[in-house]
XYZ file of N, CA and C in Angstrom:
753
model
N -23.942 -37.417 -24.924
C -22.532 -37.563 -24.559
C -21.811 -36.210 -24.585
N -22.154 -35.414 -25.612
C -21.536 -34.091 -25.717
C -21.922 -33.222 -24.533
N -23.179 -33.339 -24.092
C -23.628 -32.553 -22.939
C -22.850 -32.942 -21.692
N -22.664 -34.237 -21.500
C -21.952 -34.708 -20.302
C -20.518 -34.199 -20.311
N -19.857 -34.287 -21.481
C -18.476 -33.809 -21.578
C -18.381 -32.310 -21.286
N -19.313 -31.555 -21.866
C -19.309 -30.103 -21.649
C -19.516 -29.770 -20.189
N -20.422 -30.503 -19.537
C -20.704 -30.250 -18.125
C -19.497 -30.568 -17.263
N -18.848 -31.716 -17.534
C -17.661 -32.104 -16.757
C -16.551 -31.072 -16.935
N -16.357 -30.629 -18.175
C -15.327 -29.625 -18.451
C -15.602 -28.323 -17.716
N -16.866 -27.919 -17.731
C -17.242 -26.671 -17.065
C -16.992 -26.749 -15.574
N -17.404 -27.849 -14.960
C -17.223 -28.007 -13.510
C -15.744 -28.027 -13.161
N -14.953 -28.776 -13.967
C -13.508 -28.836 -13.718
C -12.872 -27.460 -13.819
N -13.273 -26.700 -14.842
C -12.733 -25.352 -15.029
C -13.071 -24.447 -13.864
N -14.319 -24.513 -13.411
C -14.744 -23.673 -12.289
C -13.927 -23.971 -11.053
N -13.764 -25.253 -10.725
C -13.022 -25.596 -9.514
C -11.546 -25.254 -9.647
N -10.984 -25.401 -10.850
C -9.573 -25.061 -11.049
C -9.334 -23.581 -10.835
N -10.160 -22.740 -11.467
C -9.996 -21.295 -11.332
C -10.320 -20.833 -9.934
N -11.324 -21.448 -9.324
C -11.660 -21.083 -7.944
C -10.506 -21.397 -7.024
N -9.827 -22.520 -7.279
C -8.678 -22.878 -6.458
C -7.578 -21.858 -6.567
N -7.362 -21.355 -7.794
C -6.352 -20.313 -7.991
C -6.738 -19.055 -7.243
N -8.021 -18.692 -7.330
C -8.509 -17.479 -6.665
C -8.338 -17.582 -5.156
N -8.713 -18.725 -4.581
C -8.605 -18.904 -3.133
C -7.157 -18.878 -2.703
N -6.284 -19.506 -3.509
C -4.866 -19.504 -3.162
C -4.334 -18.093 -3.098
N -4.768 -17.239 -4.036
C -4.333 -15.844 -4.014
C -4.852 -15.140 -2.785
N -6.101 -15.432 -2.392
C -6.677 -14.798 -1.210
C -5.919 -15.175 0.047
N -5.462 -16.454 0.107
C -4.880 -16.952 1.341
C -3.402 -16.617 1.468
N -2.781 -16.092 0.419
C -1.370 -15.755 0.483
C -1.147 -14.598 1.450
N -0.323 -14.848 2.463
C -0.084 -13.830 3.486
C 1.089 -12.953 3.075
N 0.819 -11.689 2.812
C 1.862 -10.726 2.477
C 1.964 -9.749 3.638
N 3.115 -9.691 4.269
C 3.276 -8.819 5.424
C 4.558 -8.002 5.302
N 4.586 -6.905 6.035
C 5.812 -6.125 6.166
C 6.625 -6.760 7.285
N 7.785 -7.306 6.923
C 8.597 -8.057 7.882
C 9.412 -7.149 8.787
N 10.028 -6.131 8.196
C 10.833 -5.194 8.983
C 10.633 -3.782 8.458
N 10.922 -2.812 9.295
C 10.890 -1.410 8.890
C 12.135 -0.737 9.448
N 12.832 0.029 8.604
C 14.072 0.671 9.023
C 14.042 2.157 8.688
N 14.830 2.907 9.438
C 14.955 4.351 9.251
C 16.192 4.640 8.422
N 16.072 5.541 7.461
C 17.201 5.924 6.616
C 17.260 7.449 6.557
N 18.280 8.017 7.179
C 18.413 9.466 7.198
C 19.756 9.870 7.760
N 20.147 11.105 7.514
C 21.402 11.638 8.049
C 21.207 11.906 9.539
N 21.925 11.193 10.413
C 21.740 11.384 11.857
C 22.074 12.787 12.338
N 22.802 13.543 11.534
C 23.104 14.926 11.907
C 21.915 15.838 11.634
N 20.948 15.341 10.869
C 19.795 16.159 10.500
C 18.480 15.647 11.082
N 18.306 14.324 11.113
C 17.033 13.741 11.551
C 17.293 12.573 12.490
N 16.477 12.478 13.540
C 16.570 11.371 14.486
C 15.209 10.705 14.636
N 15.201 9.366 14.631
C 13.977 8.603 14.883
C 13.849 8.376 16.382
N 12.682 8.726 16.940
C 12.490 8.660 18.393
C 11.189 7.914 18.709
N 11.242 6.578 18.844
C 10.042 5.840 19.253
C 9.665 6.188 20.688
N 8.389 6.380 20.944
C 7.919 6.737 22.273
C 7.863 5.509 23.192
N 7.901 5.777 24.494
C 7.764 4.753 25.541
C 8.795 3.637 25.391
N 10.006 4.000 25.007
C 11.119 3.050 24.900
C 10.830 1.896 23.945
N 9.992 2.144 22.949
C 9.675 1.115 21.964
C 10.678 1.161 20.811
N 10.442 0.338 19.790
C 11.283 0.311 18.598
C 10.432 0.653 17.374
N 11.060 0.699 16.217
C 10.326 0.987 14.989
C 9.311 -0.103 14.651
N 9.416 -1.248 15.314
C 8.468 -2.335 15.053
C 7.032 -1.948 15.376
N 6.841 -0.918 16.204
C 5.465 -0.498 16.513
C 4.764 0.030 15.264
N 5.538 0.362 14.241
C 4.941 0.868 13.004
C 4.312 -0.236 12.163
N 4.537 -1.497 12.544
C 3.970 -2.615 11.783
C 3.268 -3.608 12.707
N 2.765 -3.103 13.846
C 2.087 -4.000 14.789
C 0.575 -4.036 14.590
N 0.071 -3.301 13.607
C -1.358 -3.317 13.320
C -2.186 -2.351 14.133
N -1.557 -1.564 15.001
C -2.281 -0.617 15.859
C -1.825 0.805 15.544
N -2.720 1.606 14.995
C -2.338 2.981 14.644
C -2.633 3.981 15.760
N -2.915 3.479 16.962
C -3.179 4.284 18.167
C -4.019 5.526 17.848
N -5.125 5.304 17.196
C -5.984 6.412 16.754
C -6.579 7.200 17.912
N -6.555 6.613 19.117
C -7.125 7.304 20.280
C -6.061 8.017 21.111
N -4.851 8.148 20.582
C -3.767 8.801 21.329
C -4.158 10.220 21.726
N -3.811 10.590 22.939
C -4.132 11.930 23.443
C -2.887 12.787 23.650
N -1.716 12.230 23.316
C -0.473 12.979 23.458
C 0.659 12.256 22.759
N 1.695 12.998 22.408
C 2.770 12.428 21.601
C 3.594 11.370 22.321
N 3.490 11.294 23.657
C 4.269 10.307 24.397
C 3.610 8.937 24.425
N 2.476 8.792 23.771
C 1.747 7.523 23.754
C 2.572 6.424 23.093
N 2.603 5.253 23.720
C 3.297 4.111 23.134
C 2.658 3.758 21.794
N 3.495 3.523 20.795
C 2.989 3.230 19.459
C 3.255 4.355 18.481
N 3.661 5.505 19.001
C 4.010 6.649 18.154
C 5.529 6.705 17.979
N 5.962 6.946 16.757
C 7.380 7.179 16.487
C 7.516 8.601 15.952
N 8.304 9.410 16.648
C 8.547 10.785 16.213
C 9.872 10.864 15.458
N 9.929 11.796 14.523
C 11.144 12.023 13.739
C 11.522 13.491 13.897
N 12.663 13.717 14.565
C 13.071 15.072 14.928
C 13.955 15.710 13.867
N 13.576 16.911 13.476
C 14.374 17.726 12.564
C 15.372 18.531 13.389
N 16.636 18.186 13.287
C 17.663 18.860 14.065
C 18.107 20.186 13.443
N 17.560 20.519 12.299
C 17.911 21.757 11.603
C 16.738 22.731 11.578
N 15.817 22.574 12.517
C 14.569 23.348 12.461
C 14.758 24.853 12.669
N 15.910 25.281 13.153
C 16.149 26.716 13.337
C 16.858 27.351 12.139
N 17.129 26.552 11.114
C 17.850 27.048 9.944
C 16.871 27.268 8.793
N 16.587 28.518 8.509
C 15.631 28.861 7.454
C 16.092 28.337 6.096
N 15.154 27.787 5.351
C 15.461 27.295 4.015
C 16.136 25.945 3.973
N 16.334 25.319 5.134
C 16.945 23.984 5.189
C 15.839 22.979 5.489
N 15.643 22.024 4.590
C 14.526 21.081 4.704
C 15.043 19.639 4.649
N 15.479 19.112 5.778
C 16.026 17.751 5.799
C 15.005 16.709 5.332
N 15.526 15.631 4.760
C 14.701 14.504 4.335
C 15.056 13.266 5.155
N 14.122 12.350 5.222
C 14.391 11.040 5.810
C 13.502 10.022 5.113
N 13.872 8.754 5.244
C 13.121 7.691 4.580
C 12.774 6.575 5.556
N 11.683 5.902 5.257
C 11.293 4.674 5.930
C 11.303 3.574 4.880
N 12.005 2.473 5.172
C 12.088 1.353 4.236
C 11.332 0.167 4.816
N 10.368 -0.325 4.058
C 9.599 -1.504 4.462
C 10.095 -2.721 3.687
N 10.433 -3.780 4.400
C 10.817 -5.039 3.761
C 9.658 -6.017 3.883
N 9.198 -6.546 2.763
C 8.107 -7.513 2.768
C 8.655 -8.920 2.966
N 7.769 -9.843 3.352
C 8.241 -11.207 3.568
C 8.559 -11.917 2.260
N 8.081 -11.368 1.137
C 8.422 -11.905 -0.167
C 8.113 -10.857 -1.230
N 8.721 -11.011 -2.389
C 8.421 -10.099 -3.491
C 6.987 -10.332 -3.954
N 6.260 -9.258 -4.169
C 4.862 -9.375 -4.572
C 4.445 -8.139 -5.351
N 3.267 -8.195 -5.934
C 2.741 -7.041 -6.658
C 2.164 -6.042 -5.666
N 2.657 -4.811 -5.715
C 2.232 -3.769 -4.790
C 1.419 -2.734 -5.548
N 0.267 -2.395 -4.983
C -0.608 -1.426 -5.626
C -0.684 -0.095 -4.919
N -0.017 0.019 -3.754
C -0.073 1.279 -3.027
C 0.594 1.194 -1.673
N 0.608 2.319 -0.974
C 1.236 2.444 0.342
C 0.268 3.148 1.283
N 0.302 2.777 2.558
C -0.493 3.469 3.573
C 0.419 3.963 4.693
N 0.157 5.170 5.164
C 0.920 5.773 6.255
C -0.055 6.426 7.222
N 0.139 6.182 8.516
C -0.673 6.833 9.544
C 0.186 7.880 10.247
N -0.150 9.149 10.038
C 0.610 10.260 10.619
C -0.026 10.716 11.928
N 0.838 10.970 12.918
C 0.389 11.577 14.175
C 0.628 13.076 14.078
N -0.429 13.872 14.342
C -0.332 15.334 14.224
C -0.696 15.991 15.557
N 0.160 16.900 15.991
C -0.106 17.662 17.218
C 0.506 19.056 17.030
N -0.305 19.977 16.611
C 0.133 21.314 16.207
C 0.946 22.011 17.292
N 0.424 22.058 18.510
C 1.069 22.825 19.574
C 2.401 22.231 20.018
N 2.637 20.962 19.682
C 3.933 20.347 19.988
C 4.846 20.348 18.768
N 4.441 21.074 17.741
C 5.197 21.244 16.507
C 5.427 19.916 15.784
N 4.382 19.079 15.797
C 4.421 17.801 15.078
C 3.498 17.936 13.869
N 4.098 18.083 12.698
C 3.305 18.352 11.502
C 3.421 17.273 10.447
N 3.117 17.649 9.217
C 3.116 16.740 8.080
C 4.300 17.040 7.157
N 4.585 16.157 6.200
C 5.702 16.385 5.277
C 5.556 17.683 4.476
N 6.669 18.211 4.060
C 6.709 19.440 3.261
C 5.807 19.321 2.026
N 4.919 20.302 1.881
C 3.982 20.349 0.752
C 3.099 19.106 0.680
N 2.982 18.382 1.797
C 2.185 17.143 1.838
C 2.605 16.176 0.726
N 3.904 16.109 0.511
C 4.434 15.308 -0.594
C 5.279 14.154 -0.073
N 5.081 12.982 -0.672
C 5.824 11.779 -0.301
C 6.350 11.127 -1.573
N 7.643 10.847 -1.603
C 8.247 10.133 -2.729
C 8.304 8.644 -2.403
N 7.909 7.818 -3.354
C 7.894 6.368 -3.149
C 8.831 5.704 -4.152
N 9.648 4.777 -3.650
C 10.548 3.988 -4.485
C 10.369 2.510 -4.156
N 10.850 1.655 -5.058
C 10.740 0.219 -4.812
C 12.038 -0.488 -5.194
N 12.209 -1.693 -4.658
C 13.402 -2.485 -4.940
C 13.064 -3.966 -4.796
N 13.799 -4.791 -5.510
C 13.645 -6.236 -5.352
C 14.759 -6.838 -4.508
N 15.865 -6.079 -4.334
C 17.004 -6.615 -3.589
C 17.406 -5.776 -2.380
N 16.779 -4.622 -2.188
C 17.103 -3.779 -1.045
C 18.285 -2.860 -1.275
N 18.906 -2.955 -2.446
C 20.065 -2.113 -2.757
C 19.740 -1.071 -3.821
N 19.269 -1.537 -4.951
C 18.919 -0.629 -6.052
C 17.435 -0.281 -5.972
N 17.150 1.008 -5.747
C 15.763 1.467 -5.654
C 15.404 2.272 -6.900
N 14.153 2.116 -7.318
C 13.656 2.791 -8.511
C 12.397 3.577 -8.161
N 12.216 4.748 -8.763
C 11.066 5.587 -8.394
C 9.734 4.997 -8.850
N 8.733 5.133 -7.988
C 7.352 4.817 -8.354
C 6.662 6.102 -8.784
N 6.656 7.086 -7.870
C 6.050 8.380 -8.171
C 6.213 9.289 -6.959
N 5.894 10.551 -7.151
C 5.822 11.522 -6.063
C 4.345 11.813 -5.826
N 3.882 11.589 -4.596
C 2.462 11.693 -4.281
C 2.181 12.897 -3.385
N 1.073 13.545 -3.625
C 0.621 14.652 -2.787
C -0.746 14.311 -2.212
N -0.915 14.555 -0.921
C -2.176 14.237 -0.261
C -2.738 15.484 0.417
N -3.962 15.384 0.889
C -4.634 16.501 1.550
C -4.592 16.295 3.062
N -4.233 17.343 3.803
C -4.213 17.255 5.258
C -3.407 18.387 5.856
N -3.611 18.641 7.152
C -2.831 19.654 7.855
C -2.918 19.424 9.356
N -1.913 19.910 10.046
C -1.946 19.920 11.505
C -2.699 21.173 11.929
N -3.744 20.991 12.728
C -4.633 22.092 13.091
C -4.439 22.460 14.558
N -4.371 23.751 14.830
C -4.195 24.224 16.200
C -5.316 23.704 17.096
N -4.921 23.199 18.259
C -5.888 22.706 19.233
C -6.359 21.287 18.992
N -5.864 20.638 17.932
C -6.307 19.278 17.618
C -5.145 18.292 17.683
N -5.465 17.085 18.162
C -4.546 15.952 18.131
C -5.220 14.884 17.280
N -4.520 14.401 16.275
C -5.179 13.499 15.327
C -4.183 12.529 14.703
N -4.675 11.322 14.415
C -3.942 10.368 13.585
C -4.625 10.343 12.224
N -3.897 10.711 11.184
C -4.448 10.768 9.829
C -3.884 9.643 8.980
N -4.776 8.847 8.409
C -4.370 7.774 7.505
C -4.268 8.313 6.082
N -3.108 8.108 5.478
C -2.861 8.555 4.104
C -2.662 7.317 3.233
N -3.438 7.216 2.172
C -3.336 6.100 1.240
C -2.831 6.609 -0.109
N -1.741 6.033 -0.570
C -1.124 6.426 -1.839
C -1.312 5.292 -2.839
N -2.163 5.497 -3.836
C -2.467 4.461 -4.821
C -1.587 4.624 -6.055
N -0.928 3.543 -6.462
C -0.077 3.575 -7.648
C -0.945 3.546 -8.912
N -0.421 4.110 -9.991
C -1.125 4.054 -11.273
C -1.206 2.627 -11.794
N -0.170 1.847 -11.524
C -0.158 0.437 -11.900
C 0.692 -0.321 -10.891
N 0.418 -1.605 -10.751
C 1.122 -2.413 -9.759
C 2.591 -2.583 -10.139
N 3.442 -2.673 -9.113
C 4.858 -2.958 -9.321
C 5.223 -4.166 -8.465
N 6.208 -4.926 -8.922
C 6.666 -6.082 -8.164
C 7.863 -5.669 -7.318
N 7.766 -5.862 -6.019
C 8.829 -5.394 -5.124
C 8.867 -6.208 -3.845
N 10.036 -6.214 -3.226
C 10.180 -6.766 -1.879
C 10.468 -5.653 -0.878
N 10.903 -4.500 -1.381
C 11.206 -3.357 -0.524
C 10.489 -2.124 -1.060
N 9.916 -1.362 -0.144
C 9.272 -0.098 -0.485
C 9.888 0.997 0.384
N 10.319 2.078 -0.263
C 10.900 3.209 0.473
C 10.020 4.444 0.293
N 9.696 5.088 1.415
C 8.962 6.357 1.360
C 9.866 7.445 1.930
N 9.939 8.582 1.234
C 10.835 9.671 1.631
C 10.045 10.953 1.814
N 10.320 11.643 2.920
C 9.606 12.873 3.268
C 10.586 13.942 3.710
N 10.169 15.196 3.602
C 10.977 16.331 4.046
C 10.165 17.176 5.017
N 10.848 18.087 5.706
C 10.185 19.033 6.617
C 9.955 20.343 5.882
N 8.841 20.999 6.202
C 8.526 22.271 5.566
C 8.549 23.429 6.552
N 8.333 24.630 6.042
C 8.316 25.829 6.883
C 7.213 25.736 7.929
N 7.523 26.186 9.137
C 6.540 26.140 10.222
C 5.647 27.382 10.184
N 4.453 27.287 10.779
C 3.547 28.436 10.812
C 3.742 29.309 12.046
N 4.756 29.003 12.841
C 4.935 29.688 14.117
C 5.761 30.962 13.930
N 5.099 32.074 13.752
C 5.793 33.352 13.567
C 6.443 33.798 14.872
N 7.633 34.332 14.750
C 8.352 34.800 15.928
C 9.059 33.710 16.690
N 8.951 32.471 16.238
C 9.618 31.348 16.900
C 10.955 31.090 16.218
N 11.951 30.696 17.005
C 13.264 30.417 16.430
C 13.227 29.192 15.513
N 12.259 28.316 15.743
C 12.125 27.106 14.922
C 11.275 27.442 13.697
N 11.951 27.859 12.654
C 11.253 28.347 11.461
C 10.823 27.213 10.523
N 11.300 26.019 10.789
C 10.897 24.823 10.041
C 10.302 23.842 11.050
N 9.284 23.080 10.631
C 8.673 22.114 11.550
C 9.750 21.252 12.209
N 9.623 21.072 13.519
C 10.638 20.289 14.239
C 10.363 18.790 14.198
N 9.098 18.411 14.156
C 8.757 16.997 14.293
C 7.783 16.520 13.219
N 7.883 15.241 12.923
C 6.834 14.493 12.233
C 6.621 13.205 13.017
N 5.426 12.651 12.924
C 5.122 11.445 13.680
C 4.395 10.412 12.839
N 4.715 9.144 13.065
C 4.027 8.034 12.412
C 3.569 7.033 13.464
N 2.453 6.379 13.194
C 1.976 5.330 14.097
C 1.872 3.977 13.404
N 1.833 3.975 12.083
C 1.711 2.716 11.335
C 2.088 2.953 9.876
N 2.701 1.939 9.266
C 2.998 1.977 7.834
C 2.606 0.633 7.238
N 2.292 0.630 5.955
C 1.912 -0.623 5.311
C 1.854 -0.481 3.805
N 1.532 -1.586 3.142
C 1.402 -1.587 1.690
C 0.067 -2.190 1.302
N -0.355 -1.864 0.104
C -1.543 -2.479 -0.480
C -1.059 -3.421 -1.569
N -1.346 -4.705 -1.417
C -0.900 -5.699 -2.389
C -2.062 -6.111 -3.272
N -1.859 -6.071 -4.587
C -2.940 -6.452 -5.491
C -2.469 -7.397 -6.570
N -3.266 -8.427 -6.851
C -2.978 -9.359 -7.930
C -4.132 -9.338 -8.904
N -3.854 -9.007 -10.155
C -4.889 -8.948 -11.177
C -4.579 -9.995 -12.236
N -5.473 -10.930 -12.426
C -5.249 -11.984 -13.411
C -5.581 -11.484 -14.802
N -5.006 -12.132 -15.808
C -5.289 -11.761 -17.194
C -6.725 -12.119 -17.539
N -7.348 -11.253 -18.307
C -8.696 -11.548 -18.760
C -8.629 -12.541 -19.912
N -9.496 -13.526 -19.865
C -9.548 -14.531 -20.923
C -10.708 -14.241 -21.851
N -10.477 -14.415 -23.115
C -11.518 -14.212 -24.110
C -11.948 -15.570 -24.638
N -13.197 -15.902 -24.467
C -13.726 -17.184 -24.913
C -14.582 -16.948 -26.139
N -14.188 -17.537 -27.230
C -14.933 -17.381 -28.465
C -15.689 -18.667 -28.765
N -16.896 -18.501 -29.219
C -17.729 -19.645 -29.548
C -17.610 -19.917 -31.037
N -17.110 -21.110 -31.391
C -16.969 -21.456 -32.799
C -18.278 -22.011 -33.324
N -18.566 -21.695 -34.572
C -19.800 -22.174 -35.191
C -19.475 -22.886 -36.487
N -20.364 -23.700 -36.934
C -20.192 -24.412 -38.190
C -21.315 -24.041 -39.127
N -21.136 -24.375 -40.395
C -22.148 -24.058 -41.398
C -23.423 -24.830 -41.109
N -24.560 -24.166 -41.208
C -25.827 -24.779 -40.855
C -26.116 -26.013 -41.693
N -25.633 -26.050 -42.932
C -25.943 -27.167 -43.812
C -25.281 -28.453 -43.369
N -24.153 -28.353 -42.581
C -23.449 -29.551 -42.152
C -23.544 -29.780 -40.661
N -24.150 -28.853 -39.916
C -24.206 -28.984 -38.466
C -25.336 -29.900 -38.060
N -25.165 -30.521 -36.893
C -26.220 -31.358 -36.341
C -27.216 -30.471 -35.637
N -28.428 -30.947 -35.401
C -29.441 -30.133 -34.728
C -28.955 -29.647 -33.374
N -29.420 -28.465 -32.981
C -29.062 -27.863 -31.692
C -29.550 -28.751 -30.565
N -28.591 -29.209 -29.718
C -28.956 -30.087 -28.602
C -28.820 -29.389 -27.265
N -28.594 -28.060 -27.309
C -28.508 -27.327 -26.038
C -27.094 -27.146 -25.543
N -26.099 -27.552 -26.354
C -24.707 -27.439 -25.905
C -24.287 -26.006 -25.677
N -24.902 -25.051 -26.412
C -24.500 -23.659 -26.273
C -24.746 -23.137 -24.867
N -25.704 -23.700 -24.191
C -25.942 -23.286 -22.807
C -24.755 -23.599 -21.932
N -24.137 -24.760 -22.177
C -22.960 -25.133 -21.398
C -21.756 -24.292 -21.786
N -21.640 -23.995 -23.098
C -20.545 -23.130 -23.540
C -20.661 -21.758 -22.899
N -21.876 -21.237 -22.842
C -22.090 -19.936 -22.206
C -21.714 -19.987 -20.740
N -22.032 -21.106 -20.089
C -21.687 -21.259 -18.671
C -20.177 -21.242 -18.481
N -19.469 -21.956 -19.409
C -18.009 -21.978 -19.342
C -17.449 -20.570 -19.507
N -17.967 -19.851 -20.513
C -17.489 -18.489 -20.757
C -17.714 -17.604 -19.556
N -18.887 -17.716 -18.944
C -19.190 -16.909 -17.770
C -18.242 -17.224 -16.632
N -17.937 -18.510 -16.438
C -17.031 -18.911 -15.355
C -15.644 -18.351 -15.567
N -15.156 -18.444 -16.825
C -13.803 -17.960 -17.118
C -13.699 -16.465 -16.922
N -14.629 -15.709 -17.514
C -14.568 -14.247 -17.441
C -14.742 -13.769 -16.022
N -15.665 -14.379 -15.284
C -15.930 -13.937 -13.909
C -14.741 -14.182 -13.012
N -14.191 -15.413 -13.053
C -13.115 -15.759 -12.134
C -11.778 -15.196 -12.591
N -11.524 -15.222 -13.907
C -10.245 -14.699 -14.396
C -10.167 -13.202 -14.252
N -11.293 -12.535 -14.164
C -11.286 -11.083 -13.999
C -11.293 -10.657 -12.561
N -11.188 -11.630 -11.642
C -11.234 -11.285 -10.218
C -9.989 -10.528 -9.821
N -10.163 -9.603 -8.884
C -9.046 -8.806 -8.376
C -8.932 -9.041 -6.885
N -7.739 -9.418 -6.452
C -7.502 -9.614 -5.033
C -6.714 -8.426 -4.527
N -7.282 -7.638 -3.625
C -6.618 -6.452 -3.100
C -6.600 -6.536 -1.596
N -5.434 -6.375 -0.993
C -5.311 -6.435 0.458
C -4.500 -5.258 0.952
N -4.843 -4.801 2.122
C -3.982 -3.868 2.826
C -3.250 -4.680 3.861
N -1.934 -4.662 3.841
C -1.150 -5.455 4.765
C -0.131 -4.586 5.434
N 0.281 -5.034 6.599
C 1.326 -4.329 7.333
C 2.417 -5.308 7.686
């Protein structure tokens, strides 16, 4: 009878935890809207081919683009590029369809050296989060590796991983323009930056459960009937499923 009870309990536990795991997998987390935040006197958002900022969340990073006028690219113009030492900033705000645990951010940059389309100043991106879209709090300042290379046109995917997950409905990324490499040119600061896609990495990590096996004094215990095998099975099910990590990249 004890074996039957242990087996039923184990099966019930497995299906219950599996149901939780599957539910987490099936939860659709998407970026609902994306907006530009910047001083219009300093920076302008210019989607190519008469598109809108929505192309940044359409799932296509136009990795095969051969020129900056390709549909799917959004350029951001620095209107102060002739002023030495002036480094305008701008932000992109992503609104998710619901508040969720966020583990990182992804950005696809379009780079075209000869058209003066480069990367953020010092390859640095500041990330903030919010639950209401009004009050934003810092996550961290991230630095990545990359450069715009003469003679090359490229879409570079940048992934920014957080030290720990944060719960948010809004994610803001802020970038600045840096000094240009074009000596003798009046545009002493990079004039353009380009993006083709933005997104977040959503992760849910369940609490680890500790299953302890209780024992009784040998003098009063009944003979071993094999129940420990079922207890071990239960422990394995709990630790395996409760320790599962669901990680998605969503746009």
